[in-house]
CSV table of C-alpha atoms and ligand atoms in Angstrom, one decimal:
chain,number,residue,atom,x,y,z
A,622,MET,CA,-1.7,41.8,-72.3
A,623,GLY,CA,-0.5,38.2,-72.4
A,624,ALA,CA,1.3,36.6,-69.5
A,625,GLN,CA,1.9,39.2,-66.8
A,626,PRO,CA,5.2,39.3,-65.0
A,627,TYR,CA,3.4,40.6,-61.8
A,628,TYR,CA,0.1,39.9,-60.1
A,629,GLY,CA,-1.6,43.1,-61.3
A,630,PRO,CA,-5.2,44.4,-61.6
A,631,ASP,CA,-7.4,41.7,-63.1
A,632,PHE,CA,-10.9,43.1,-63.4
A,633,GLY,CA,-12.4,39.8,-64.7
A,634,GLN,CA,-11.3,38.1,-61.4
A,635,LEU,CA,-13.0,40.8,-59.4
A,636,GLN,CA,-16.2,40.6,-61.5
A,637,ARG,CA,-16.4,36.8,-60.9
A,638,GLN,CA,-15.6,36.9,-57.2
A,639,ASP,CA,-17.4,40.1,-56.1
A,640,PRO,CA,-19.8,41.4,-58.7
A,641,ASP,CA,-21.3,44.0,-56.3
A,642,ILE,CA,-18.0,45.8,-55.8
A,643,ALA,CA,-17.0,45.3,-59.5
A,644,GLN,CA,-20.3,47.1,-60.4
A,645,VAL,CA,-19.3,50.0,-58.1
A,646,LEU,CA,-16.0,50.4,-60.0
A,647,LEU,CA,-17.8,50.3,-63.3
A,648,ASP,CA,-20.5,52.8,-62.2
A,649,GLU,CA,-17.9,55.2,-60.9
A,650,LEU,CA,-16.0,55.0,-64.2
A,651,SER,CA,-19.2,55.7,-66.0
A,652,ARG,CA,-20.0,58.6,-63.7
A,653,VAL,CA,-16.6,60.1,-64.5
A,654,ARG,CA,-16.8,59.4,-68.2
A,655,ASP,CA,-20.4,60.7,-68.6
A,656,GLY,CA,-19.9,64.1,-66.8
A,657,LEU,CA,-17.8,67.2,-66.7
A,658,GLN,CA,-15.4,67.0,-63.8
A,659,LEU,CA,-14.7,70.5,-62.5
A,660,ILE,CA,-13.7,69.8,-58.9
A,661,ALA,CA,-10.5,71.8,-58.4
A,662,SER,CA,-8.8,69.2,-56.2
A,663,GLU,CA,-9.4,66.2,-58.4
A,664,ASN,CA,-7.6,64.8,-61.4
A,665,LEU,CA,-7.4,61.6,-63.5
A,666,THR,CA,-4.4,59.4,-62.8
A,667,SER,CA,-2.6,57.5,-65.5
A,668,PRO,CA,-3.0,53.7,-66.1
A,669,ALA,CA,0.7,53.4,-65.0
A,670,VAL,CA,-0.1,55.0,-61.6
A,671,MET,CA,-3.1,52.7,-61.3
A,672,ALA,CA,-1.0,49.7,-62.0
A,673,ALA,CA,1.5,50.5,-59.2
A,674,LEU,CA,-1.5,51.1,-56.8
A,675,GLY,CA,-3.0,47.7,-57.7
A,676,SER,CA,0.1,45.7,-57.0
A,677,THR,CA,1.5,43.3,-54.4
A,678,LEU,CA,3.4,46.2,-52.8
A,679,THR,CA,0.2,46.8,-50.9
A,680,ASN,CA,1.1,43.7,-48.8
A,681,LYS,CA,4.5,44.8,-47.6
A,682,TYR,CA,5.2,46.1,-44.1
A,683,ALA,CA,8.0,48.5,-44.2
A,684,GLU,CA,8.0,50.6,-41.0
A,685,GLY,CA,11.1,52.8,-41.1
A,686,TYR,CA,13.0,54.2,-44.0
A,687,PRO,CA,15.0,52.6,-46.9
A,688,GLY,CA,17.9,50.7,-45.4
A,689,ARG,CA,16.6,51.3,-41.9
A,690,ARG,CA,13.4,49.1,-41.7
A,691,TYR,CA,11.9,47.3,-38.8
A,692,TYR,CA,10.8,44.4,-41.0
A,693,GLY,CA,12.7,41.9,-43.1
A,694,GLY,CA,12.2,41.5,-46.9
A,695,CYS,CA,12.2,45.3,-47.6
A,696,GLU,CA,15.1,45.3,-50.0
A,697,VAL,CA,12.8,45.4,-53.0
A,698,VAL,CA,10.3,48.1,-51.8
A,699,ASP,CA,13.3,50.1,-50.6
A,700,ARG,CA,14.1,50.6,-54.3
A,701,ALA,CA,10.7,52.1,-54.9
A,702,GLU,CA,10.9,54.5,-52.0
A,703,ARG,CA,14.5,55.6,-52.9
A,704,MET,CA,13.3,56.3,-56.4
A,705,ALA,CA,10.3,58.3,-55.1
A,706,ILE,CA,12.5,60.3,-52.8
A,707,ASP,CA,15.2,60.9,-55.5
A,708,ARG,CA,12.6,61.9,-58.1
A,709,ALA,CA,10.8,64.2,-55.7
A,710,ARG,CA,14.0,66.0,-54.7
A,711,ARG,CA,15.0,66.5,-58.3
A,712,LEU,CA,11.5,67.5,-59.5
A,713,PHE,CA,11.1,70.1,-56.8
A,714,GLY,CA,14.8,71.1,-56.2
A,715,ALA,CA,14.4,70.1,-52.5
A,716,GLU,CA,17.2,69.1,-50.1
A,717,HIS,CA,15.0,66.4,-48.5
A,718,ALA,CA,11.8,64.6,-49.3
A,719,ASN,CA,9.5,62.3,-47.2
A,720,VAL,CA,7.1,60.4,-49.4
A,721,GLN,CA,5.3,58.4,-46.7
A,722,PRO,CA,2.5,60.7,-45.5
A,723,HIS,CA,-0.9,59.0,-46.3
A,724,SER,CA,-2.6,62.3,-47.1
A,725,GLY,CA,-2.2,66.0,-47.1
A,726,ALA,CA,-3.7,66.2,-43.6
A,727,SER,CA,-1.2,63.6,-42.3
A,728,ALA,CA,1.6,65.6,-43.9
A,729,ASN,CA,0.5,68.7,-42.1
A,730,LEU,CA,0.1,66.8,-38.8
A,731,ALA,CA,3.7,65.5,-39.1
A,732,ALA,CA,5.0,69.0,-40.1
A,733,TYR,CA,3.4,70.6,-37.1
A,734,ALA,CA,4.6,67.8,-34.9
A,735,ALA,CA,8.2,68.4,-36.1
A,736,LEU,CA,8.1,72.2,-35.4
A,737,LEU,CA,5.6,72.7,-32.6
A,738,GLN,CA,4.6,71.6,-29.1
A,739,PRO,CA,0.9,71.5,-28.1
A,740,GLY,CA,-0.1,75.0,-27.0
A,741,ASP,CA,2.4,76.7,-29.3
A,742,THR,CA,1.2,79.6,-31.5
A,743,MET,CA,0.9,79.3,-35.3
A,744,LEU,CA,-0.4,81.8,-37.8
A,745,ALA,CA,-2.4,80.5,-40.8
A,746,MET,CA,-5.0,81.4,-43.2
A,747,GLU,CA,-8.7,81.5,-42.1
A,748,LEU,CA,-10.7,78.6,-43.4
A,749,SER,CA,-13.6,80.7,-44.6
A,750,HIS,CA,-11.2,82.8,-46.6
A,751,GLY,CA,-9.6,79.9,-48.4
A,752,GLY,CA,-7.4,78.2,-45.8
A,753,HIS,CA,-7.7,74.5,-45.1
A,754,LEU,CA,-9.3,72.5,-42.2
A,755,THR,CA,-5.8,71.6,-41.0
A,756,HIS,CA,-4.8,75.3,-40.7
A,757,GLY,CA,-6.4,75.7,-37.3
A,758,SER,CA,-10.1,74.9,-37.6
A,759,ARG,CA,-11.6,74.3,-34.2
A,760,VAL,CA,-13.1,70.9,-35.4
A,761,ASN,CA,-9.6,69.7,-36.4
A,762,PHE,CA,-6.6,68.7,-34.4
A,763,SER,CA,-4.8,71.8,-35.5
A,764,GLY,CA,-7.3,74.1,-33.9
A,765,LYS,CA,-7.5,71.9,-30.7
A,766,TRP,CA,-3.8,71.4,-30.0
A,767,PHE,CA,-2.3,74.8,-31.1
A,768,ASP,CA,-3.0,78.4,-30.3
A,769,VAL,CA,-4.0,79.5,-33.8
A,770,VAL,CA,-4.1,83.1,-35.1
A,771,SER,CA,-5.7,83.5,-38.5
A,772,TYR,CA,-5.2,86.0,-41.3
A,773,GLY,CA,-7.5,86.5,-44.2
A,774,VAL,CA,-8.1,88.4,-47.4
A,775,ARG,CA,-8.8,92.1,-47.7
A,776,ARG,CA,-12.4,93.0,-48.3
A,777,GLY,CA,-11.9,95.0,-51.5
A,778,SER,CA,-9.2,93.1,-53.3
A,779,GLU,CA,-10.1,89.7,-51.8
A,780,GLN,CA,-6.4,88.9,-51.9
A,781,ILE,CA,-4.2,88.1,-48.9
A,782,ASP,CA,-3.6,91.1,-46.8
A,783,TYR,CA,0.2,90.9,-46.3
A,784,ASP,CA,0.2,93.9,-44.0
A,785,GLU,CA,-2.2,92.1,-41.7
A,786,VAL,CA,-0.1,88.9,-41.8
A,787,ARG,CA,3.0,91.0,-40.7
A,788,ASP,CA,1.0,92.8,-38.0
A,789,LEU,CA,-0.3,89.6,-36.6
A,790,ALA,CA,3.1,87.9,-36.8
A,791,LEU,CA,4.7,90.8,-34.9
A,792,ARG,CA,1.9,90.9,-32.3
A,793,HIS,CA,1.6,87.1,-31.7
A,794,GLN,CA,5.2,85.9,-32.4
A,795,PRO,CA,4.1,82.5,-33.9
A,796,LYS,CA,6.5,79.7,-34.0
A,797,VAL,CA,5.2,78.6,-37.4
A,798,ILE,CA,3.6,80.7,-40.2
A,799,VAL,CA,1.5,78.7,-42.6
A,800,CYS,CA,0.9,79.9,-46.1
A,801,GLY,CA,-1.0,78.0,-48.8
A,802,ALA,CA,-4.7,77.5,-49.3
A,803,THR,CA,-7.5,75.3,-50.6
A,804,ALA,CA,-9.7,77.9,-52.3
A,805,TYR,CA,-7.5,80.8,-53.2
A,806,PRO,CA,-7.3,81.6,-57.0
A,807,ARG,CA,-4.2,83.9,-56.8
A,808,LEU,CA,-0.5,83.3,-56.6
A,809,ILE,CA,0.9,83.5,-53.1
A,810,ASP,CA,4.0,85.7,-52.6
A,811,PHE,CA,6.3,83.3,-50.8
A,812,ALA,CA,9.1,85.8,-50.7
A,813,VAL,CA,7.0,88.2,-48.6
A,814,PHE,CA,6.0,85.3,-46.3
A,815,ARG,CA,9.7,84.4,-46.0
A,816,GLY,CA,10.5,88.0,-45.0
A,817,ILE,CA,7.8,88.1,-42.3
A,818,SER,CA,8.9,84.7,-40.9
A,819,ASP,CA,12.5,85.9,-40.7
A,820,GLU,CA,11.5,89.1,-39.0
A,821,VAL,CA,9.7,87.2,-36.2
A,822,GLY,CA,11.9,84.1,-36.1
A,823,ALA,CA,9.2,81.7,-37.2
A,824,TRP,CA,9.4,78.6,-39.4
A,825,LEU,CA,7.7,79.0,-42.7
A,826,LEU,CA,5.5,76.1,-43.7
A,827,ALA,CA,4.0,76.3,-47.3
A,828,ASP,CA,1.1,73.9,-47.6
A,829,VAL,CA,0.8,73.7,-51.4
A,830,ALA,CA,-1.5,70.7,-51.6
A,831,HIS,CA,-3.3,72.2,-54.5
A,832,THR,CA,-0.6,73.9,-56.5
A,833,ILE,CA,2.4,71.6,-56.1
A,834,GLY,CA,1.6,70.1,-59.5
A,835,LEU,CA,1.6,73.5,-61.2
A,836,MET,CA,5.0,74.2,-59.5
A,837,ALA,CA,6.3,70.8,-60.7
A,838,GLY,CA,5.4,71.7,-64.3
A,839,GLY,CA,6.7,75.3,-64.0
A,840,ALA,CA,3.4,77.0,-64.6
A,841,ILE,CA,3.6,79.0,-61.4
A,842,PRO,CA,6.6,80.0,-59.1
A,843,SER,CA,7.7,77.3,-56.6
A,844,ALA,CA,7.4,77.6,-52.8
A,845,VAL,CA,10.4,75.4,-52.3
A,846,PRO,CA,13.2,78.1,-52.4
A,847,TYR,CA,11.4,80.1,-49.7
A,848,ALA,CA,9.8,77.7,-47.2
A,849,ASP,CA,11.5,75.6,-44.5
A,850,VAL,CA,8.9,72.9,-44.9
A,851,VAL,CA,6.6,72.3,-47.9
A,852,THR,CA,3.6,69.9,-47.5
A,853,PHE,CA,1.7,68.7,-50.4
A,854,THR,CA,-0.7,66.1,-51.8
A,855,THR,CA,0.1,63.9,-54.8
A,856,HIS,CA,-3.5,63.5,-56.1
A,857,LYS,CA,-4.5,67.1,-57.1
A,858,ALA,CA,-3.0,69.0,-60.0
A,859,LEU,CA,0.1,66.7,-59.7
A,860,ARG,CA,-2.1,63.8,-61.0
A,861,GLY,CA,-0.6,61.0,-58.9
A,862,PRO,CA,-2.2,58.6,-56.4
A,863,ARG,CA,-4.1,59.8,-53.4
A,864,GLY,CA,-1.5,60.7,-50.8
A,865,GLY,CA,0.8,63.3,-49.3
A,866,GLY,CA,4.4,64.3,-49.1
A,867,ILE,CA,6.8,66.7,-47.3
A,868,LEU,CA,9.8,68.6,-48.7
A,869,CYS,CA,12.2,70.4,-46.3
A,870,THR,CA,15.7,71.7,-45.8
A,871,ALA,CA,18.6,69.4,-44.8
A,872,GLU,CA,18.5,71.0,-41.4
A,873,LEU,CA,15.0,69.7,-40.7
A,874,ALA,CA,15.3,66.3,-42.5
A,875,ALA,CA,15.7,64.2,-39.4
A,876,ARG,CA,12.9,66.0,-37.5
A,877,ILE,CA,10.5,65.6,-40.4
A,878,ASP,CA,11.3,61.9,-40.8
A,879,ARG,CA,10.8,61.2,-37.1
A,880,ALA,CA,7.5,63.1,-37.1
A,881,VAL,CA,6.1,61.1,-40.0
A,882,TYR,CA,7.4,57.8,-38.6
A,883,PRO,CA,7.1,56.8,-35.8
A,884,PHE,CA,5.2,59.8,-34.4
A,885,VAL,CA,2.2,60.1,-36.8
A,886,GLN,CA,2.2,56.9,-38.9
A,887,ALA,CA,3.4,53.3,-38.6
A,888,GLY,CA,3.6,51.2,-41.8
A,889,PRO,CA,3.9,53.2,-45.1
A,890,LEU,CA,1.6,52.3,-48.0
A,891,MET,CA,4.4,50.9,-50.3
A,892,ASN,CA,2.1,50.5,-53.3
A,893,VAL,CA,1.2,54.2,-53.0
A,894,VAL,CA,4.8,55.1,-52.5
A,895,ALA,CA,5.6,53.3,-55.8
A,896,ALA,CA,2.7,55.1,-57.5
A,897,LYS,CA,4.0,58.4,-56.2
A,898,ALA,CA,7.4,57.6,-57.8
A,899,VAL,CA,5.6,56.9,-61.1
A,900,ALA,CA,3.7,60.2,-60.9
A,901,PHE,CA,7.0,62.1,-60.1
A,902,GLY,CA,8.5,60.4,-63.1
A,903,GLU,CA,5.6,61.5,-65.3
A,904,ALA,CA,5.8,65.1,-63.9
A,905,ARG,CA,9.4,65.4,-65.0
A,906,ARG,CA,8.5,65.0,-68.6
A,907,PRO,CA,8.2,68.1,-70.8
A,908,GLU,CA,4.6,67.1,-71.7
A,909,PHE,CA,3.7,67.6,-68.0
A,910,GLY,CA,5.0,71.2,-68.1
A,911,GLU,CA,2.8,71.8,-71.2
A,912,TYR,CA,-0.1,70.2,-69.3
A,913,THR,CA,0.3,72.6,-66.3
A,914,ARG,CA,0.5,75.7,-68.5
A,915,ARG,CA,-2.6,74.6,-70.3
A,916,VAL,CA,-4.4,74.0,-66.9
A,917,VAL,CA,-3.7,77.6,-66.0
A,918,ALA,CA,-4.7,78.9,-69.5
A,919,ASN,CA,-7.8,76.9,-69.4
A,920,ALA,CA,-8.7,78.3,-66.0
A,921,ARG,CA,-8.3,81.8,-67.3
A,922,ALA,CA,-10.5,81.0,-70.4
A,923,LEU,CA,-13.2,79.5,-68.2
A,924,CYS,CA,-13.0,82.4,-65.7
A,925,ASP,CA,-13.3,85.0,-68.4
A,926,THR,CA,-16.4,83.3,-69.9
A,927,LEU,CA,-18.1,83.0,-66.5
A,928,ALA,CA,-17.3,86.7,-65.7
A,929,ALA,CA,-18.6,87.8,-69.0
A,930,GLU,CA,-21.9,86.0,-68.2
A,931,GLY,CA,-22.3,87.8,-64.9
A,932,MET,CA,-20.6,85.3,-62.6
A,933,ARG,CA,-18.2,87.4,-60.5
A,934,PRO,CA,-14.9,85.7,-59.8
A,935,VAL,CA,-13.7,86.4,-56.3
A,936,SER,CA,-10.5,88.6,-56.4
A,937,GLY,CA,-11.4,89.5,-60.0
A,938,GLY,CA,-9.8,86.5,-61.7
A,939,THR,CA,-7.5,83.5,-61.4
A,940,GLU,CA,-3.7,82.9,-61.7
A,941,THR,CA,-3.9,79.2,-61.0
A,942,HIS,CA,-6.0,76.1,-61.9
A,943,LEU,CA,-9.1,77.3,-59.9
A,944,MET,CA,-11.6,80.1,-59.5
A,945,LEU,CA,-14.1,81.0,-56.8
A,946,ILE,CA,-17.4,82.4,-58.0
A,947,ASP,CA,-19.6,84.7,-56.1
A,948,LEU,CA,-23.2,83.7,-57.0
A,949,ARG,CA,-25.0,86.4,-55.1
A,950,GLU,CA,-25.9,88.5,-58.1
A,951,LEU,CA,-27.6,85.5,-59.7
A,952,GLY,CA,-29.6,84.9,-56.6
A,953,VAL,CA,-28.6,81.3,-56.4
A,954,SER,CA,-26.8,79.7,-53.4
A,955,GLY,CA,-23.7,77.6,-53.8
A,956,ALA,CA,-25.6,74.5,-52.7
A,957,GLU,CA,-28.3,75.2,-55.3
A,958,ALA,CA,-25.7,75.8,-58.0
A,959,GLU,CA,-24.0,72.5,-57.1
A,960,ARG,CA,-27.4,70.7,-57.4
A,961,ARG,CA,-28.3,72.4,-60.7
A,962,CYS,CA,-24.9,71.6,-62.2
A,963,ALA,CA,-25.1,68.0,-61.1
A,964,ALA,CA,-28.5,67.6,-62.8
A,965,ALA,CA,-26.9,68.8,-66.0
A,966,GLY,CA,-23.9,66.4,-65.8
A,967,ILE,CA,-21.4,68.9,-64.3
A,968,THR,CA,-19.6,68.1,-61.1
A,969,LEU,CA,-18.3,71.0,-59.0
A,970,ASN,CA,-18.5,72.1,-55.4
A,971,ARG,CA,-20.2,74.8,-53.4
A,972,ASN,CA,-17.7,76.9,-51.5
A,973,VAL,CA,-17.8,79.7,-49.0
A,974,ILE,CA,-16.5,83.0,-50.3
A,975,PRO,CA,-14.6,85.5,-48.1
A,976,TYR,CA,-17.1,87.3,-45.7
A,977,ASP,CA,-19.8,84.9,-46.8
A,978,PRO,CA,-23.1,85.6,-45.1
A,979,GLU,CA,-24.3,82.0,-45.7
A,980,PRO,CA,-23.2,79.0,-43.6
A,981,ALA,CA,-20.9,76.3,-45.1
A,982,ALA,CA,-23.8,74.0,-45.9
A,983,VAL,CA,-25.4,76.6,-48.2
A,984,THR,CA,-22.6,79.2,-49.2
A,985,SER,CA,-22.8,82.0,-51.7
A,986,GLY,CA,-20.1,80.6,-53.9
A,987,MET,CA,-18.8,77.7,-55.9
A,988,ARG,CA,-15.2,76.5,-56.7
A,989,VAL,CA,-14.3,75.4,-60.2
A,990,GLY,CA,-11.0,74.0,-61.5
A,991,THR,CA,-9.5,72.7,-64.7
A,992,PRO,CA,-7.0,69.8,-63.9
A,993,CYS,CA,-9.4,67.0,-65.0
A,994,VAL,CA,-10.8,68.5,-68.2
A,995,THR,CA,-7.2,69.5,-69.2
A,996,THR,CA,-6.1,65.9,-68.6
A,997,GLN,CA,-8.9,64.9,-70.9
A,998,GLY,CA,-7.3,67.1,-73.6
A,999,MET,CA,-9.5,70.1,-73.6
A,1000,GLY,CA,-8.1,73.5,-74.4
A,1001,PRO,CA,-9.2,77.2,-74.0
A,1002,GLN,CA,-11.7,76.9,-76.9
A,1003,GLU,CA,-13.5,74.0,-75.1
A,1004,LEU,CA,-13.3,75.8,-71.8
A,1005,LYS,CA,-15.4,78.6,-73.3
A,1006,GLU,CA,-18.1,76.1,-74.1
A,1007,VAL,CA,-17.7,74.6,-70.6
A,1008,GLY,CA,-18.2,78.1,-69.2
A,1009,THR,CA,-21.3,78.7,-71.3
A,1010,LEU,CA,-22.7,75.3,-70.1
A,1011,VAL,CA,-22.0,76.1,-66.4
A,1012,VAL,CA,-23.8,79.4,-66.7
A,1013,ARG,CA,-26.8,77.8,-68.5
A,1014,ALA,CA,-27.1,75.1,-65.9
A,1015,VAL,CA,-26.8,77.5,-62.9
A,1016,ARG,CA,-29.2,80.1,-64.2
A,1017,ASP,CA,-31.9,77.8,-65.5
A,1018,PRO,CA,-32.7,74.4,-64.0
A,1019,GLY,CA,-35.0,73.8,-67.0
A,1020,ALA,CA,-31.9,73.8,-69.3
A,1021,ALA,CA,-30.5,70.7,-67.6
A,1022,PRO,CA,-31.4,68.2,-70.4
A,1023,GLU,CA,-30.0,70.5,-73.1
A,1024,VAL,CA,-26.8,71.1,-71.2
A,1025,ARG,CA,-26.4,67.4,-70.5
A,1026,GLU,CA,-26.6,66.8,-74.2
A,1027,ARG,CA,-24.0,69.4,-75.0
A,1028,VAL,CA,-21.8,67.9,-72.2
A,1029,SER,CA,-22.1,64.5,-73.8
A,1030,ALA,CA,-21.1,66.0,-77.2
A,1031,LEU,CA,-18.0,67.5,-75.7
A,1032,LEU,CA,-17.1,64.3,-74.0
A,1033,THR,CA,-17.4,62.2,-77.1
A,1034,THR,CA,-14.1,63.9,-78.2
A,1035,PHE,CA,-12.6,64.4,-74.8
A,1036,GLN,CA,-13.3,61.1,-72.9
A,1037,ALA,CA,-11.9,60.3,-69.5
A,1038,TYR,CA,-10.1,56.9,-69.5
A,1039,ASP,CA,-10.5,56.2,-73.2
A,1040,PRO,CA,-11.1,52.5,-73.3
A,1041,ALA,CA,-8.4,52.0,-76.0
A,1042,ALA,CA,-5.8,53.4,-73.6
A,1043,PHE,CA,-7.2,51.6,-70.5
A,1044,PRO,CA,-8.5,48.1,-71.4
A,1045,ALA,CA,-8.3,46.7,-67.9
A,1046,TYR,CA,-11.1,48.9,-66.6
A,1047,ASP,CA,-13.4,48.6,-69.6
A,1048,SER,CA,-16.6,46.6,-69.1
A,1049,LYS,CA,-15.8,44.7,-72.3
A,1050,TYR,CA,-12.7,43.2,-70.6
B,625,PLP,C1,-6.4,69.1,-50.0
B,625,PLP,C2,-5.7,69.9,-49.0
B,625,PLP,C3,-5.2,69.3,-47.8
B,625,PLP,C4,-5.5,67.9,-47.4
B,625,PLP,O1,-5.3,66.8,-48.2
B,625,PLP,P1,-6.0,65.4,-47.9
B,625,PLP,O2,-5.2,64.5,-48.7
B,625,PLP,O3,-7.4,65.6,-48.2
B,625,PLP,O4,-5.8,65.1,-46.4
B,625,PLP,C5,-4.4,70.0,-47.0
B,625,PLP,N1,-4.1,71.3,-47.2
B,625,PLP,C6,-4.6,71.9,-48.3
B,625,PLP,C7,-4.3,73.4,-48.5
B,625,PLP,C8,-5.4,71.2,-49.2
B,625,PLP,O5,-5.9,71.9,-50.3
């Protein structure tokens, strides 16, 4: 790399000073490179995003917003945040963007704080039907501080029951209606949610933590034209740094900004804000649009293969980057499937399915997603092979060594963090 104009990641320095932690970094990189990553909420960020994360911007206190900070010396980091905001607004066609939330959960906390008082009623999707912890679970602040009414999916179709949503909204008159999910393989009809929200005078909050990346690339319809507030994460299909964000109408801009800072957070993570700007910049390129369409096509190919082999997809299929598989016909629990796959070099997670008779620690299902393998360059043809391997691993624990070998063969061509493209993290460095 030669002389660096900034004090960036220097892996050699870390190895000399703290070999124990350096080894953790190397081992994690090996784990990612040596296995199939099928966790639907994960992705592999670019070296450029990593460079912004590992920069001196991590040192800067910048409470407040660009041009309105409570610390001196913010004129440089202001440029990063202005670029992040500007790029997010243009990428998503939003009137206002806040790029400071530390995570998706922080973004939801701030969005609720902007729109609700403790004790107010909100309507959101049931966790066990695909909703998120922050949508009113009793073990989360959302369930403790608000009066939460939950809607779910229909038993037969396993898709959102919009009639139930409307009935519950009319009956309970929520101040906020939340749509968006963490384990729902179907498109969400934001126009219908908008109609219901208007009918009862509720704010519509779309938590598209999982799908914002697909929306950015144009692979699925966007929630932005319909929702008053859109919360999201930057690290899932969007492929940016771990973090959150909020988009909203001009009307709510000041309320959202005050809710993020000073209500929920103090100092923003300026290195992460800069890395978000890099990711938004990457997502505006045509290649990213192609990537997101391929993520969805790959999910369909994988889902079709699993279904053909007797693994029933909840709701009958997928329209996004993920699928939920009902394992009951195979007589294998979600926890056991997760273990068998891990033994075969395949990382995925157990997941409750709607009306699951098993508890969350066991479950009858698993969740599978394609953002990582698509980043690695795989296409529908490879995803058929991935499907075959998943089925082999889940059905027969004895097949683990053979599956592992076939996983390795696949990864020889489609390696995560190819050393040639990412020398700073390679052990030879
Ligand atoms: C992932 C997710 C979140 C939380 O994001 P974190 O960054 O883990 O806090 C919130 N809502 C939904 C729907 C999610 O899928």
